[in-house]
Amino acid sequence: MKAQKYLEVIRAIKNFNIQELQEFLMEIIETIDIKSKFNKPNTNIGELQVNIHYCKHCGSVNVVKNGHTKKGKQNFRCNDCHKSFNSTSNTILDSTKKPLSIWNKYIECEIFHLSLRETAKILNISTNTVFTMRHKFLKAMSEYSKTVKLSGKIQIDPTYTKINLKGTKPNKMPRESKKRASSNARGLSREQVCIMSGTDEFDNTVFKITGLGKEGIDDYVKLLPNIFKPTLIITDSAPGYNKFAIDNKLTIDQIPSMKHVSKHGNSLGSINQIHSGVKEFLRKYHGVSIRHLQGYLDLFSVLRMFGFKFEHKEKKDKIFNTSLITDSKITAKKIFKKVIPVDLSKIYGNKGILLMTY
């Protein structure tokens, strides 16, 4: 009976438009009642009880309660894959020793773009702990961003940033450290990281790190998983967009070179404004490593999207609730071994390969 109801819900969701999907997601988030826990300073993770209706491993709805952990968390067991899990499995709270009140204050610090040291002082914990919390949170934001869909009128345009190897040990560096801000190569060189970005009329935003140097059709294609029932794609005059639109049966409106508006009155004003905003956002972190850049881009897009929909207090709660239902577990060791999203061997040869694999 539960499986049948699950299938009925899936069929209904397939007919939703993007706004209905977003409202549906918010309703799901609201079913996780953790607000009353936020303001209790001594609340432990073990006290967080969430009703689980599906298996976190295989997605089956055939789950049953299966006792409690030593810390009091409700355990569940899947009758299909026979694996066990609890309310915080694979979330930012998995294996954490910090109470909910600390995570709640941490989220607020991120919303205000505070540094690691400033956050550590406010929370009265070490900067190393805050660093780990930040990257767990970034992982949750990245996983959530994968579910964001662009629909209606969509503006697509790339932006670029220089390769940043912040945090790399000197003996691992594939090149000598640069002594000045400008790149050795002029213009749009291979040392520029291409970030494809899109935004729609509902203020949803998506960023994808796609490669190095000038973008092409392969880079445009990487945005397809986040495009849902578009009515129009607005781009600049780059020739690859036209083939991209034809291949994917998309209606396109291109803005002529040296113009700011198309003949139909469309522009790239919103996406250009977002590019300015994200660069200012990243500047506050005094340099972001290419290894972790995608997480910061996704954090910016989530803060922006939720900022349009909610007031500050509600935005903080919504972001925390979202991170709780997002499978995003990452250990401290894996943070430092995240895969670099671009092929550095194209620039640095074998040294680039070593950097990508260590």
Coordinates of C-alpha atoms in Angstrom, one line a residue:
M1 CA 0.0 0.0 0.0
K2 CA 2.8 2.4 0.9
A3 CA 4.6 1.6 -2.4
Q4 CA 1.5 2.3 -4.3
K5 CA 1.1 5.7 -2.7
Y6 CA 4.7 6.5 -3.4
L7 CA 4.2 5.7 -7.1
E8 CA 1.1 7.9 -7.2
V9 CA 3.1 10.8 -5.7
I10 CA 5.9 10.4 -8.3
R11 CA 3.3 10.4 -11.2
A12 CA 1.8 13.6 -9.8
I13 CA 5.2 15.3 -9.4
K14 CA 6.1 14.7 -13.1
N15 CA 3.3 17.0 -14.0
F16 CA 4.3 19.9 -11.7
N17 CA 5.8 23.1 -13.1
I18 CA 8.9 24.6 -11.4
Q19 CA 6.9 26.7 -9.0
E20 CA 4.8 23.8 -7.9
L21 CA 7.9 21.7 -7.4
Q22 CA 9.5 24.4 -5.2
E23 CA 6.4 24.7 -3.1
F24 CA 6.2 20.9 -2.8
L25 CA 9.8 20.8 -1.6
M26 CA 9.1 23.5 1.0
E27 CA 6.2 21.4 2.3
I28 CA 8.4 18.4 2.7
I29 CA 11.0 20.5 4.5
E30 CA 8.3 21.8 6.9
T31 CA 7.5 18.2 7.9
I32 CA 10.8 18.1 9.7
D33 CA 9.9 19.7 12.9
I34 CA 13.2 21.0 14.3
K35 CA 12.4 24.7 14.9
S36 CA 11.5 24.1 18.5
K37 CA 14.9 22.6 19.1
F38 CA 16.8 25.6 17.7
N39 CA 16.6 27.9 20.8
K40 CA 17.5 25.2 23.4
P41 CA 21.2 25.7 24.1
N42 CA 21.7 22.1 25.4
T43 CA 19.9 20.3 22.7
N44 CA 21.9 17.3 21.5
I45 CA 21.8 15.7 18.1
G46 CA 20.4 12.6 19.7
E47 CA 17.3 14.5 20.6
L48 CA 16.5 15.3 16.9
Q49 CA 13.8 13.0 15.8
V50 CA 12.7 13.0 12.2
N51 CA 10.0 10.9 10.6
I52 CA 11.7 8.8 7.9
H53 CA 9.5 7.5 5.1
Y54 CA 12.1 6.2 2.7
C55 CA 15.5 4.3 2.8
K56 CA 18.5 6.6 2.6
H57 CA 20.4 3.9 0.7
C58 CA 18.0 2.6 -1.9
G59 CA 15.0 4.9 -1.8
S60 CA 12.5 2.2 -0.8
V61 CA 9.5 3.2 1.3
N62 CA 9.5 -0.2 3.0
V63 CA 11.3 0.9 6.2
V64 CA 10.6 0.1 9.8
K65 CA 11.9 1.4 13.2
N66 CA 14.8 -0.5 14.5
G67 CA 15.7 0.6 18.0
H68 CA 17.9 3.6 19.0
T69 CA 21.6 4.5 18.9
K70 CA 23.6 5.0 22.2
K71 CA 22.9 8.7 21.8
G72 CA 19.2 8.2 21.5
K73 CA 18.7 8.6 17.8
Q74 CA 15.9 6.5 16.2
N75 CA 17.3 3.8 14.0
F76 CA 15.5 2.5 10.9
R77 CA 15.9 -0.6 8.8
C78 CA 15.1 -1.2 5.2
N79 CA 13.2 -4.4 4.4
D80 CA 14.4 -4.3 0.8
C81 CA 18.1 -3.6 0.9
H82 CA 18.4 -4.7 4.6
K83 CA 20.6 -1.7 5.5
S84 CA 20.2 0.4 8.7
F85 CA 20.3 4.2 9.1
N86 CA 19.0 7.0 11.3
S87 CA 17.6 10.5 11.0
T88 CA 21.0 12.1 10.5
S89 CA 22.7 9.5 8.3
N90 CA 24.6 11.0 5.4
T91 CA 23.6 14.6 6.5
I92 CA 25.8 17.4 7.9
L93 CA 24.9 16.1 11.3
D94 CA 26.3 12.6 10.7
S95 CA 29.0 11.9 13.3
T96 CA 29.0 15.4 14.6
K97 CA 29.5 16.1 18.3
K98 CA 28.2 19.6 18.2
P99 CA 24.6 20.4 19.5
L100 CA 22.0 21.9 17.2
S101 CA 22.4 25.3 18.8
I102 CA 26.0 25.5 17.5
W103 CA 25.0 24.4 14.0
N104 CA 22.2 27.0 14.1
K105 CA 24.5 29.8 15.0
Y106 CA 27.1 28.5 12.4
I107 CA 24.5 28.8 9.6
E108 CA 23.8 32.4 10.7
C109 CA 27.6 33.2 10.6
E110 CA 27.7 31.9 7.0
I111 CA 24.8 34.0 6.0
F112 CA 26.7 37.0 7.2
H113 CA 29.9 35.8 5.4
L114 CA 32.0 35.8 8.6
S115 CA 35.5 34.5 8.4
L116 CA 36.6 31.2 10.1
R117 CA 38.3 33.1 12.9
E118 CA 35.2 35.3 13.5
T119 CA 32.9 32.3 13.5
A120 CA 35.2 30.3 15.8
K121 CA 35.2 33.2 18.3
I122 CA 31.4 33.5 18.3
L123 CA 30.9 29.7 18.6
N124 CA 33.8 29.3 21.1
I125 CA 35.3 26.4 19.1
S126 CA 38.5 26.0 17.1
T127 CA 39.0 27.3 13.6
N128 CA 39.8 23.7 12.4
T129 CA 36.4 22.6 13.6
V130 CA 34.7 25.6 11.9
F131 CA 36.6 24.7 8.7
T132 CA 35.2 21.1 8.8
M133 CA 31.7 22.4 9.5
R134 CA 32.0 24.9 6.6
H135 CA 32.9 22.2 4.1
K136 CA 30.2 19.8 5.4
F137 CA 27.7 22.7 4.8
L138 CA 29.1 23.5 1.4
K139 CA 28.7 19.8 0.4
A140 CA 25.0 20.0 1.5
M141 CA 24.5 23.2 -0.6
S142 CA 26.1 21.5 -3.6
E143 CA 23.9 18.5 -3.3
Y144 CA 20.8 20.7 -3.0
S145 CA 21.9 22.8 -6.0
K146 CA 21.9 19.7 -8.2
T147 CA 18.1 19.6 -7.7
V148 CA 17.5 23.2 -8.7
K149 CA 15.7 23.5 -12.0
L150 CA 15.6 26.5 -14.4
S151 CA 12.4 27.1 -16.3
G152 CA 10.5 29.7 -18.3
K153 CA 12.9 32.4 -19.7
I154 CA 16.5 31.3 -19.0
Q155 CA 19.6 33.5 -19.3
I156 CA 22.8 31.5 -19.9
D157 CA 26.3 33.0 -20.0
P158 CA 29.7 31.9 -18.8
T159 CA 32.0 33.7 -16.3
Y160 CA 35.7 33.0 -15.7
T161 CA 38.1 33.0 -12.8
K162 CA 41.8 32.3 -12.5
I163 CA 43.0 28.9 -11.3
N164 CA 43.6 29.2 -7.5
L165 CA 45.7 26.5 -5.8
K166 CA 45.2 27.9 -2.3
G167 CA 46.1 25.3 0.4
T168 CA 48.4 23.3 -1.9
K169 CA 51.7 22.5 -0.2
P170 CA 54.8 24.1 -1.9
N171 CA 56.2 20.8 -2.9
K172 CA 53.0 19.9 -4.6
M173 CA 52.7 23.1 -6.6
P174 CA 52.8 22.5 -10.4
R175 CA 54.2 26.0 -10.9
E176 CA 55.9 28.7 -9.1
S177 CA 53.7 30.9 -6.9
K178 CA 52.7 34.1 -8.7
K179 CA 54.0 37.4 -7.3
R180 CA 51.4 39.6 -8.9
A181 CA 47.6 39.5 -9.5
S182 CA 47.7 39.3 -13.3
S183 CA 48.1 36.1 -15.2
N184 CA 51.2 35.3 -17.3
A185 CA 48.9 34.8 -20.3
R186 CA 46.9 37.7 -21.6
G187 CA 43.2 37.6 -22.4
L188 CA 41.0 34.4 -22.1
S189 CA 43.8 31.9 -21.5
R190 CA 43.8 28.2 -20.6
E191 CA 44.5 29.3 -17.0
Q192 CA 41.0 30.7 -16.8
V193 CA 38.4 28.4 -15.2
C194 CA 35.1 28.4 -17.2
I195 CA 31.9 28.6 -15.0
M196 CA 28.7 28.1 -17.0
S197 CA 25.9 29.8 -15.2
G198 CA 22.2 30.2 -15.8
T199 CA 19.2 32.0 -14.1
D200 CA 15.5 32.0 -14.8
E201 CA 12.6 34.4 -14.3
F202 CA 11.9 32.8 -10.9
D203 CA 15.4 33.8 -9.6
N204 CA 16.7 30.2 -9.6
T205 CA 20.4 30.1 -10.2
V206 CA 22.8 27.4 -11.3
F207 CA 26.6 27.4 -11.6
K208 CA 28.7 24.6 -13.2
I209 CA 32.5 24.5 -13.4
T210 CA 33.0 23.0 -16.9
G211 CA 36.6 23.3 -17.9
L212 CA 39.4 25.7 -18.8
G213 CA 39.6 28.5 -21.4
K214 CA 36.9 29.6 -23.8
E215 CA 33.6 27.7 -23.5
G216 CA 32.0 25.5 -26.1
I217 CA 29.0 23.2 -26.8
D218 CA 30.3 20.6 -24.4
D219 CA 30.2 23.2 -21.6
Y220 CA 26.6 24.3 -22.5
V221 CA 25.4 20.7 -22.3
K222 CA 26.5 20.4 -18.7
L223 CA 23.6 22.7 -17.7
L224 CA 21.0 20.5 -19.3
P225 CA 20.2 18.4 -16.1
N226 CA 19.2 21.7 -14.4
I227 CA 16.9 22.9 -17.2
F228 CA 13.2 22.0 -16.9
K229 CA 10.5 23.0 -19.4
P230 CA 12.1 26.2 -20.7
T231 CA 10.1 28.6 -22.8
L232 CA 13.1 30.6 -24.1
I233 CA 16.9 30.4 -23.8
I234 CA 18.6 33.8 -23.9
T235 CA 22.3 33.9 -24.8
D236 CA 25.0 36.1 -26.4
S237 CA 26.0 35.7 -30.1
A238 CA 28.5 32.8 -29.6
P239 CA 27.9 30.4 -32.5
G240 CA 27.9 27.3 -30.4
Y241 CA 24.6 28.2 -28.7
N242 CA 22.6 27.9 -31.9
K243 CA 23.7 24.3 -32.4
F244 CA 23.1 23.6 -28.7
A245 CA 19.6 24.9 -29.0
I246 CA 18.9 22.9 -32.2
D247 CA 20.3 19.6 -30.8
N248 CA 18.1 19.9 -27.7
K249 CA 15.0 21.4 -29.3
L250 CA 15.2 24.7 -27.4
T251 CA 13.9 28.0 -28.5
I252 CA 16.7 30.5 -28.4
D253 CA 17.1 34.3 -28.6
Q254 CA 20.6 35.6 -29.2
I255 CA 21.9 39.1 -28.5
P256 CA 24.0 40.4 -31.4
S257 CA 27.6 41.3 -30.8
M258 CA 28.2 44.8 -29.4
K259 CA 24.5 45.0 -28.4
H260 CA 22.9 44.8 -25.0
V261 CA 19.4 43.8 -26.1
S262 CA 18.1 41.3 -28.7
K263 CA 15.6 42.3 -31.3
H264 CA 12.9 40.8 -29.1
G265 CA 13.9 43.0 -26.2
N266 CA 15.7 40.3 -24.1
S267 CA 19.0 40.9 -22.3
L268 CA 21.5 39.2 -20.1
G269 CA 21.2 41.8 -17.4
S270 CA 20.2 39.4 -14.6
I271 CA 23.0 36.9 -15.3
N272 CA 25.6 39.7 -15.6
Q273 CA 24.4 41.1 -12.3
I274 CA 24.7 37.6 -10.7
H275 CA 28.3 37.4 -12.1
S276 CA 29.2 40.6 -10.3
G277 CA 27.5 39.4 -7.1
V278 CA 29.3 36.1 -7.0
K279 CA 32.7 37.6 -7.6
E280 CA 32.1 40.1 -4.8
F281 CA 31.0 37.2 -2.6
L282 CA 34.1 35.1 -3.3
R283 CA 36.3 38.1 -2.7
K284 CA 35.3 38.1 0.9
Y285 CA 37.0 34.7 1.4
H286 CA 40.3 36.1 0.2
G287 CA 40.8 33.4 -2.4
V288 CA 39.0 30.1 -3.0
S289 CA 40.8 27.0 -4.1
I290 CA 39.7 25.5 -7.4
R291 CA 39.2 22.2 -5.4
H292 CA 36.4 23.8 -3.3
L293 CA 35.2 26.5 -5.7
Q294 CA 32.0 24.7 -6.7
G295 CA 30.8 24.5 -3.1
Y296 CA 31.2 28.3 -2.7
L297 CA 29.4 28.9 -6.0
D298 CA 26.5 26.7 -4.8
L299 CA 26.4 28.4 -1.4
F300 CA 26.0 31.8 -3.2
S301 CA 23.2 30.5 -5.4
V302 CA 21.3 29.0 -2.5
L303 CA 21.7 32.2 -0.3
R304 CA 20.5 34.2 -3.3
M305 CA 17.5 32.1 -4.1
F306 CA 16.4 31.8 -0.5
G307 CA 17.0 35.5 0.1
F308 CA 14.4 36.4 -2.5
K309 CA 11.8 34.1 -0.9
F310 CA 12.3 34.5 2.9
E311 CA 13.1 37.0 5.6
H312 CA 16.4 36.5 7.5
K313 CA 15.1 34.3 10.4
E314 CA 13.0 32.2 8.1
K315 CA 15.8 32.0 5.5
K316 CA 18.2 30.6 8.1
D317 CA 15.8 28.0 9.3
K318 CA 14.9 27.0 5.7
I319 CA 18.6 26.6 4.8
F320 CA 19.3 24.5 7.9
N321 CA 16.2 22.3 7.3
T322 CA 17.3 21.9 3.7
S323 CA 20.8 20.8 4.7
L324 CA 19.2 18.2 7.1
I325 CA 17.3 16.4 4.4
T326 CA 20.2 16.5 1.9
D327 CA 22.4 13.4 1.7
S328 CA 25.8 15.2 1.9
K329 CA 28.1 13.4 4.3
I330 CA 31.8 14.2 3.9
T331 CA 34.6 13.4 6.3
A332 CA 37.5 15.7 7.2
K333 CA 39.9 13.5 5.3
K334 CA 37.9 13.6 2.1
I335 CA 37.6 17.4 2.3
F336 CA 41.3 17.7 1.6
K337 CA 41.1 15.1 -1.2
K338 CA 38.2 16.5 -3.1
V339 CA 38.6 15.9 -6.9
I340 CA 39.7 19.0 -8.8
P341 CA 36.9 19.7 -11.3
V342 CA 39.1 20.7 -14.2
D343 CA 42.0 18.9 -16.0
L344 CA 45.1 20.6 -14.9
S345 CA 47.3 18.3 -16.9
K346 CA 46.4 20.4 -20.0
I347 CA 48.4 23.2 -18.5
Y348 CA 50.9 21.7 -16.1
G349 CA 51.4 18.2 -17.6
N350 CA 52.4 15.4 -15.2
K351 CA 52.6 17.8 -12.3
G352 CA 48.9 18.7 -12.9
I353 CA 48.0 15.0 -12.8
L354 CA 49.8 14.5 -9.5
L355 CA 48.0 17.5 -8.0
M356 CA 44.6 16.1 -9.1
T357 CA 45.2 12.7 -7.6
Y358 CA 46.8 13.4 -4.2

